[in-house]
């Protein structure tokens, strides 16, 4: 049964009492009335198990740990399919944010964030929670064959879940570009979704292989990446990628990209 927007339960984890009040006010203004707060990692873990929120909105640093420990806790308790994680942080260092991007979180909001940024993040969460089949002109969505290539098991899980929400049923997963090349030697796909940074063969090199392959040259390639810089992005586009999006991605954005790729 689909949950209504105003029924969402959000656990706000923030060490500052003032910041908790400010963010709670923003949530209330966005139509979210069911909120609770925690100021430490320990309190947050207890509240997650006791209240079972739909969304955890968390700062990064606490006196007793970091938000990454919360993500590990959520995964260890097998809650990642029902509890969605949103990071709210003034942290800008790419190396510090990458582990969160690779963890499959729903959004990273800056401090301070705008009402529009908050609304988009909540909408993205709703899209993850409510399956809506994608209707394509040239394919039956349930017959679509998708290859997902990512060295992060969590990222592969999130991508697969998004595709399942769209109605896709046929998947093959690869942990890196070389494994994907081995799979492509024996199988055909309608869509290939790949990360950029991977061991052995990265996403750009994998795409070049696909474009130079007579069997797969015309297969659409969608790249979902967490930390490509501008020069790398230029090389990625030259390699033949058909579409590119960031981690964390909005399901609606991914949906639109997939529809454009497969209807063209």
mmCIF file of C-alpha atoms in Angstrom:
data_model
loop_
_atom_site.group_PDB
_atom_site.id
_atom_site.type_symbol
_atom_site.label_atom_id
_atom_site.label_comp_id
_atom_site.label_asym_id
_atom_site.label_seq_id
_atom_site.Cartn_x
_atom_site.Cartn_y
_atom_site.Cartn_z
ATOM 1 C CA UNK A 1 0.000 0.000 0.000
ATOM 2 C CA UNK A 2 1.436 3.380 -1.044
ATOM 3 C CA UNK A 3 2.192 5.847 1.726
ATOM 4 C CA UNK A 4 0.831 9.392 1.448
ATOM 5 C CA UNK A 5 3.227 12.333 1.463
ATOM 6 C CA UNK A 6 1.842 13.726 4.718
ATOM 7 C CA UNK A 7 2.176 10.308 6.364
ATOM 8 C CA UNK A 8 5.951 10.130 5.929
ATOM 9 C CA UNK A 9 7.910 9.678 9.157
ATOM 10 C CA UNK A 10 11.253 11.455 9.275
ATOM 11 C CA UNK A 11 13.934 10.986 11.910
ATOM 12 C CA UNK A 12 16.133 14.088 12.075
ATOM 13 C CA UNK A 13 19.609 13.366 13.447
ATOM 14 C CA UNK A 14 21.478 16.579 14.227
ATOM 15 C CA UNK A 15 23.787 17.453 17.170
ATOM 16 C CA UNK A 16 22.671 21.095 17.277
ATOM 17 C CA UNK A 17 19.342 21.801 18.973
ATOM 18 C CA UNK A 18 19.011 25.010 16.952
ATOM 19 C CA UNK A 19 19.653 23.239 13.646
ATOM 20 C CA UNK A 20 17.141 20.502 14.517
ATOM 21 C CA UNK A 21 14.472 23.126 15.163
ATOM 22 C CA UNK A 22 15.258 24.956 11.911
ATOM 23 C CA UNK A 23 15.202 21.792 9.797
ATOM 24 C CA UNK A 24 12.047 20.565 11.540
ATOM 25 C CA UNK A 25 10.386 23.861 10.655
ATOM 26 C CA UNK A 26 11.402 23.400 7.011
ATOM 27 C CA UNK A 27 9.964 19.871 7.041
ATOM 28 C CA UNK A 28 6.714 21.112 8.572
ATOM 29 C CA UNK A 29 6.441 23.796 5.910
ATOM 30 C CA UNK A 30 6.951 21.126 3.247
ATOM 31 C CA UNK A 31 3.968 19.205 4.647
ATOM 32 C CA UNK A 32 5.850 16.701 6.820
ATOM 33 C CA UNK A 33 4.325 16.594 10.311
ATOM 34 C CA UNK A 34 5.596 13.265 11.665
ATOM 35 C CA UNK A 35 9.143 14.018 12.811
ATOM 36 C CA UNK A 36 11.378 12.986 15.677
ATOM 37 C CA UNK A 37 14.883 14.061 16.628
ATOM 38 C CA UNK A 38 18.136 12.564 17.882
ATOM 39 C CA UNK A 39 21.418 14.278 18.725
ATOM 40 C CA UNK A 40 23.865 11.348 18.752
ATOM 41 C CA UNK A 41 24.554 8.160 16.791
ATOM 42 C CA UNK A 42 23.538 6.045 19.786
ATOM 43 C CA UNK A 43 20.185 7.829 20.154
ATOM 44 C CA UNK A 44 19.583 7.555 16.417
ATOM 45 C CA UNK A 45 20.130 3.783 16.380
ATOM 46 C CA UNK A 46 17.651 3.313 19.209
ATOM 47 C CA UNK A 47 15.074 5.550 17.534
ATOM 48 C CA UNK A 48 15.455 3.810 14.172
ATOM 49 C CA UNK A 49 14.594 0.462 15.728
ATOM 50 C CA UNK A 50 11.877 1.845 17.996
ATOM 51 C CA UNK A 51 10.041 4.150 15.561
ATOM 52 C CA UNK A 52 10.977 2.661 12.148
ATOM 53 C CA UNK A 53 10.995 5.949 10.179
ATOM 54 C CA UNK A 54 10.638 6.156 6.404
ATOM 55 C CA UNK A 55 13.461 8.678 6.040
ATOM 56 C CA UNK A 56 16.564 9.421 8.093
ATOM 57 C CA UNK A 57 17.839 12.974 7.627
ATOM 58 C CA UNK A 58 21.285 13.177 9.181
ATOM 59 C CA UNK A 59 24.232 15.501 9.691
ATOM 60 C CA UNK A 60 27.665 14.019 9.044
ATOM 61 C CA UNK A 61 29.647 14.491 12.270
ATOM 62 C CA UNK A 62 28.638 13.673 15.862
ATOM 63 C CA UNK A 63 30.387 13.420 19.197
ATOM 64 C CA UNK A 64 30.127 9.618 19.070
ATOM 65 C CA UNK A 65 30.780 8.945 15.382
ATOM 66 C CA UNK A 66 29.799 9.827 11.823
ATOM 67 C CA UNK A 67 26.759 9.335 9.624
ATOM 68 C CA UNK A 68 28.595 6.553 7.805
ATOM 69 C CA UNK A 69 28.204 4.425 10.950
ATOM 70 C CA UNK A 70 24.452 4.943 10.684
ATOM 71 C CA UNK A 71 24.441 3.697 7.105
ATOM 72 C CA UNK A 72 26.394 0.616 8.171
ATOM 73 C CA UNK A 73 23.890 0.059 10.986
ATOM 74 C CA UNK A 74 20.929 0.370 8.592
ATOM 75 C CA UNK A 75 22.515 -2.125 6.204
ATOM 76 C CA UNK A 76 23.389 -4.541 9.019
ATOM 77 C CA UNK A 77 19.767 -4.476 10.218
ATOM 78 C CA UNK A 78 18.617 -5.107 6.614
ATOM 79 C CA UNK A 79 16.584 -1.879 6.577
ATOM 80 C CA UNK A 80 17.966 -0.368 3.356
ATOM 81 C CA UNK A 81 14.839 -1.216 1.334
ATOM 82 C CA UNK A 82 12.444 0.467 3.751
ATOM 83 C CA UNK A 83 14.521 3.275 5.274
ATOM 84 C CA UNK A 84 15.877 6.028 3.026
ATOM 85 C CA UNK A 85 18.909 8.071 4.010
ATOM 86 C CA UNK A 86 19.382 11.790 3.354
ATOM 87 C CA UNK A 87 22.632 13.581 4.309
ATOM 88 C CA UNK A 88 22.505 17.244 5.359
ATOM 89 C CA UNK A 89 26.031 18.626 5.597
ATOM 90 C CA UNK A 90 28.232 21.628 4.853
ATOM 91 C CA UNK A 91 31.021 19.185 3.893
ATOM 92 C CA UNK A 92 32.310 19.850 0.357
ATOM 93 C CA UNK A 93 35.387 17.607 0.161
ATOM 94 C CA UNK A 94 34.833 15.039 -2.586
ATOM 95 C CA UNK A 95 36.721 12.276 -0.773
ATOM 96 C CA UNK A 96 34.500 12.680 2.294
ATOM 97 C CA UNK A 97 31.264 12.709 0.320
ATOM 98 C CA UNK A 98 32.112 9.841 -2.025
ATOM 99 C CA UNK A 99 31.489 7.088 0.531
ATOM 100 C CA UNK A 100 27.980 8.444 1.006
ATOM 101 C CA UNK A 101 27.328 8.699 -2.721
ATOM 102 C CA UNK A 102 28.431 5.092 -3.174
ATOM 103 C CA UNK A 103 26.223 3.976 -0.274
ATOM 104 C CA UNK A 104 23.037 4.519 -2.250
ATOM 105 C CA UNK A 105 21.654 7.422 -0.208
ATOM 106 C CA UNK A 106 18.692 9.317 -1.643
ATOM 107 C CA UNK A 107 20.122 12.850 -1.474
ATOM 108 C CA UNK A 108 22.887 15.116 -0.180
ATOM 109 C CA UNK A 109 21.557 18.481 0.961
ATOM 110 C CA UNK A 110 23.861 21.430 1.733
ATOM 111 C CA UNK A 111 23.715 23.522 4.882
ATOM 112 C CA UNK A 112 21.726 25.671 4.533
ATOM 113 C CA UNK A 113 19.399 24.064 1.965
ATOM 114 C CA UNK A 114 16.558 25.670 0.068
ATOM 115 C CA UNK A 115 12.901 24.579 0.280
ATOM 116 C CA UNK A 116 13.157 23.436 -3.353
ATOM 117 C CA UNK A 117 16.152 21.209 -2.580
ATOM 118 C CA UNK A 118 14.280 19.646 0.326
ATOM 119 C CA UNK A 119 11.152 19.126 -1.765
ATOM 120 C CA UNK A 120 13.122 17.416 -4.530
ATOM 121 C CA UNK A 121 14.820 15.096 -2.032
ATOM 122 C CA UNK A 122 11.509 14.074 -0.468
ATOM 123 C CA UNK A 123 9.971 13.568 -3.912
ATOM 124 C CA UNK A 124 12.915 11.336 -4.850
ATOM 125 C CA UNK A 125 12.225 9.267 -1.737
ATOM 126 C CA UNK A 126 8.568 8.909 -2.682
ATOM 127 C CA UNK A 127 9.614 7.756 -6.160
ATOM 128 C CA UNK A 128 11.733 5.014 -4.564
ATOM 129 C CA UNK A 129 8.838 3.916 -2.366
ATOM 130 C CA UNK A 130 6.107 3.833 -5.016
ATOM 131 C CA UNK A 131 6.656 1.594 -8.089
ATOM 132 C CA UNK A 132 5.325 3.019 -11.358
ATOM 133 C CA UNK A 133 5.855 0.965 -14.546
ATOM 134 C CA UNK A 134 7.547 2.762 -17.422
ATOM 135 C CA UNK A 135 5.754 2.591 -20.755
ATOM 136 C CA UNK A 136 8.052 2.496 -23.786
ATOM 137 C CA UNK A 137 7.234 2.801 -27.484
ATOM 138 C CA UNK A 138 9.730 0.222 -28.765
ATOM 139 C CA UNK A 139 9.982 -2.261 -25.880
ATOM 140 C CA UNK A 140 7.850 -4.200 -23.451
ATOM 141 C CA UNK A 141 9.397 -3.042 -20.180
ATOM 142 C CA UNK A 142 9.194 -6.484 -18.551
ATOM 143 C CA UNK A 143 11.254 -7.946 -21.420
ATOM 144 C CA UNK A 144 13.982 -5.311 -21.248
ATOM 145 C CA UNK A 145 17.442 -6.809 -20.678
ATOM 146 C CA UNK A 146 19.660 -4.607 -18.493
ATOM 147 C CA UNK A 147 23.342 -4.996 -17.588
ATOM 148 C CA UNK A 148 24.312 -3.114 -14.393
ATOM 149 C CA UNK A 149 28.063 -2.538 -13.915
ATOM 150 C CA UNK A 150 29.315 -1.095 -10.621
ATOM 151 C CA UNK A 151 31.973 -2.137 -8.120
ATOM 152 C CA UNK A 152 29.684 -1.037 -5.261
ATOM 153 C CA UNK A 153 27.209 -3.760 -4.317
ATOM 154 C CA UNK A 154 25.020 -1.141 -2.625
ATOM 155 C CA UNK A 155 24.923 1.016 -5.768
ATOM 156 C CA UNK A 156 23.985 -2.007 -7.859
ATOM 157 C CA UNK A 157 21.219 -2.799 -5.386
ATOM 158 C CA UNK A 158 19.800 0.737 -5.573
ATOM 159 C CA UNK A 159 19.927 0.792 -9.373
ATOM 160 C CA UNK A 160 18.263 -2.583 -9.596
ATOM 161 C CA UNK A 161 15.518 -1.447 -7.248
ATOM 162 C CA UNK A 162 14.840 1.634 -9.373
ATOM 163 C CA UNK A 163 14.602 -0.500 -12.508
ATOM 164 C CA UNK A 164 12.353 -3.005 -10.758
ATOM 165 C CA UNK A 165 10.056 -0.112 -9.809
ATOM 166 C CA UNK A 166 9.873 0.703 -13.525
ATOM 167 C CA UNK A 167 8.816 -2.855 -14.330
ATOM 168 C CA UNK A 168 12.125 -4.336 -15.520
ATOM 169 C CA UNK A 169 12.527 -8.022 -14.667
ATOM 170 C CA UNK A 170 15.689 -9.190 -16.488
ATOM 171 C CA UNK A 171 19.047 -8.163 -14.989
ATOM 172 C CA UNK A 172 22.674 -9.210 -15.088
ATOM 173 C CA UNK A 173 25.178 -7.558 -12.729
ATOM 174 C CA UNK A 174 28.932 -7.074 -13.104
ATOM 175 C CA UNK A 175 31.392 -5.863 -10.451
ATOM 176 C CA UNK A 176 33.734 -4.087 -12.886
ATOM 177 C CA UNK A 177 34.303 -3.333 -16.542
ATOM 178 C CA UNK A 178 36.338 -6.465 -17.247
ATOM 179 C CA UNK A 179 33.610 -8.706 -15.839
ATOM 180 C CA UNK A 180 31.107 -6.809 -17.986
ATOM 181 C CA UNK A 181 33.218 -7.430 -21.102
ATOM 182 C CA UNK A 182 33.265 -11.157 -20.310
ATOM 183 C CA UNK A 183 29.474 -11.136 -19.935
ATOM 184 C CA UNK A 184 29.017 -9.190 -23.189
ATOM 185 C CA UNK A 185 30.981 -11.878 -25.023
ATOM 186 C CA UNK A 186 28.035 -14.228 -24.435
ATOM 187 C CA UNK A 187 24.932 -12.065 -23.948
ATOM 188 C CA UNK A 188 23.023 -9.231 -25.615
ATOM 189 C CA UNK A 189 21.376 -6.363 -23.715
ATOM 190 C CA UNK A 190 18.934 -3.573 -24.470
ATOM 191 C CA UNK A 191 20.581 -1.167 -22.012
ATOM 192 C CA UNK A 192 23.913 -0.999 -20.185
ATOM 193 C CA UNK A 193 24.203 1.062 -16.981
ATOM 194 C CA UNK A 194 27.730 1.579 -15.695
ATOM 195 C CA UNK A 195 29.709 3.410 -13.034
ATOM 196 C CA UNK A 196 32.792 5.405 -14.025
ATOM 197 C CA UNK A 197 35.469 4.594 -11.411
ATOM 198 C CA UNK A 198 35.984 0.822 -11.273
ATOM 199 C CA UNK A 199 39.040 -1.461 -10.933
ATOM 200 C CA UNK A 200 40.621 -3.150 -13.962
ATOM 201 C CA UNK A 201 38.424 -1.521 -16.619
ATOM 202 C CA UNK A 202 36.643 1.750 -15.861
ATOM 203 C CA UNK A 203 33.347 2.943 -17.294
ATOM 204 C CA UNK A 204 34.912 5.014 -20.062
ATOM 205 C CA UNK A 205 37.068 2.096 -21.218
ATOM 206 C CA UNK A 206 34.073 -0.230 -21.061
ATOM 207 C CA UNK A 207 32.051 2.171 -23.216
ATOM 208 C CA UNK A 208 34.867 2.369 -25.773
ATOM 209 C CA UNK A 209 34.892 -1.426 -25.943
ATOM 210 C CA UNK A 210 31.110 -1.461 -26.489
ATOM 211 C CA UNK A 211 31.274 1.150 -29.256
ATOM 212 C CA UNK A 212 34.034 -0.783 -31.034
ATOM 213 C CA UNK A 213 32.144 -4.077 -30.790
ATOM 214 C CA UNK A 214 30.079 -5.103 -33.813
ATOM 215 C CA UNK A 215 27.665 -6.995 -31.544
ATOM 216 C CA UNK A 216 26.996 -4.140 -29.079
ATOM 217 C CA UNK A 217 27.946 -0.906 -30.876
ATOM 218 C CA UNK A 218 24.383 0.424 -30.899
ATOM 219 C CA UNK A 219 23.441 -0.597 -27.338
ATOM 220 C CA UNK A 220 22.565 2.488 -25.245
ATOM 221 C CA UNK A 221 24.999 3.191 -22.399
ATOM 222 C CA UNK A 222 23.948 5.181 -19.332
ATOM 223 C CA UNK A 223 26.713 6.212 -16.918
ATOM 224 C CA UNK A 224 25.921 6.865 -13.247
ATOM 225 C CA UNK A 225 28.963 8.257 -11.475
ATOM 226 C CA UNK A 226 29.889 9.707 -8.086
ATOM 227 C CA UNK A 227 33.166 11.563 -8.642
ATOM 228 C CA UNK A 228 34.081 12.290 -12.239
ATOM 229 C CA UNK A 229 35.731 15.713 -12.601
ATOM 230 C CA UNK A 230 35.374 17.981 -15.640
ATOM 231 C CA UNK A 231 38.310 16.602 -17.712
ATOM 232 C CA UNK A 232 37.129 13.060 -16.960
ATOM 233 C CA UNK A 233 33.591 13.953 -18.008
ATOM 234 C CA UNK A 234 34.906 15.234 -21.337
ATOM 235 C CA UNK A 235 36.670 11.911 -21.921
ATOM 236 C CA UNK A 236 33.563 10.015 -20.871
ATOM 237 C CA UNK A 237 31.426 11.830 -23.440
ATOM 238 C CA UNK A 238 34.017 11.172 -26.144
ATOM 239 C CA UNK A 239 33.988 7.457 -25.311
ATOM 240 C CA UNK A 240 30.418 7.172 -26.594
ATOM 241 C CA UNK A 241 28.230 7.309 -23.473
ATOM 242 C CA UNK A 242 24.638 8.115 -24.432
ATOM 243 C CA UNK A 243 23.623 9.729 -21.127
ATOM 244 C CA UNK A 244 25.287 10.690 -17.850
ATOM 245 C CA UNK A 245 23.914 11.329 -14.354
ATOM 246 C CA UNK A 246 25.318 11.799 -10.849
ATOM 247 C CA UNK A 247 25.153 9.811 -7.638
ATOM 248 C CA UNK A 248 22.954 10.212 -5.741
ATOM 249 C CA UNK A 249 20.450 10.392 -8.595
ATOM 250 C CA UNK A 250 16.788 11.277 -8.573
ATOM 251 C CA UNK A 251 14.654 8.321 -9.770
ATOM 252 C CA UNK A 252 12.567 10.697 -11.903
ATOM 253 C CA UNK A 253 15.728 11.878 -13.687
ATOM 254 C CA UNK A 254 16.847 8.313 -14.308
ATOM 255 C CA UNK A 255 13.355 7.433 -15.532
ATOM 256 C CA UNK A 256 13.398 10.287 -18.044
ATOM 257 C CA UNK A 257 16.874 9.350 -19.290
ATOM 258 C CA UNK A 258 15.897 5.716 -19.780
ATOM 259 C CA UNK A 259 12.740 6.669 -21.656
ATOM 260 C CA UNK A 260 14.712 8.995 -23.941
ATOM 261 C CA UNK A 261 17.403 6.420 -24.657
ATOM 262 C CA UNK A 262 15.062 3.533 -25.390
ATOM 263 C CA UNK A 263 12.437 5.484 -27.343
ATOM 264 C CA UNK A 264 14.986 7.057 -29.682
#
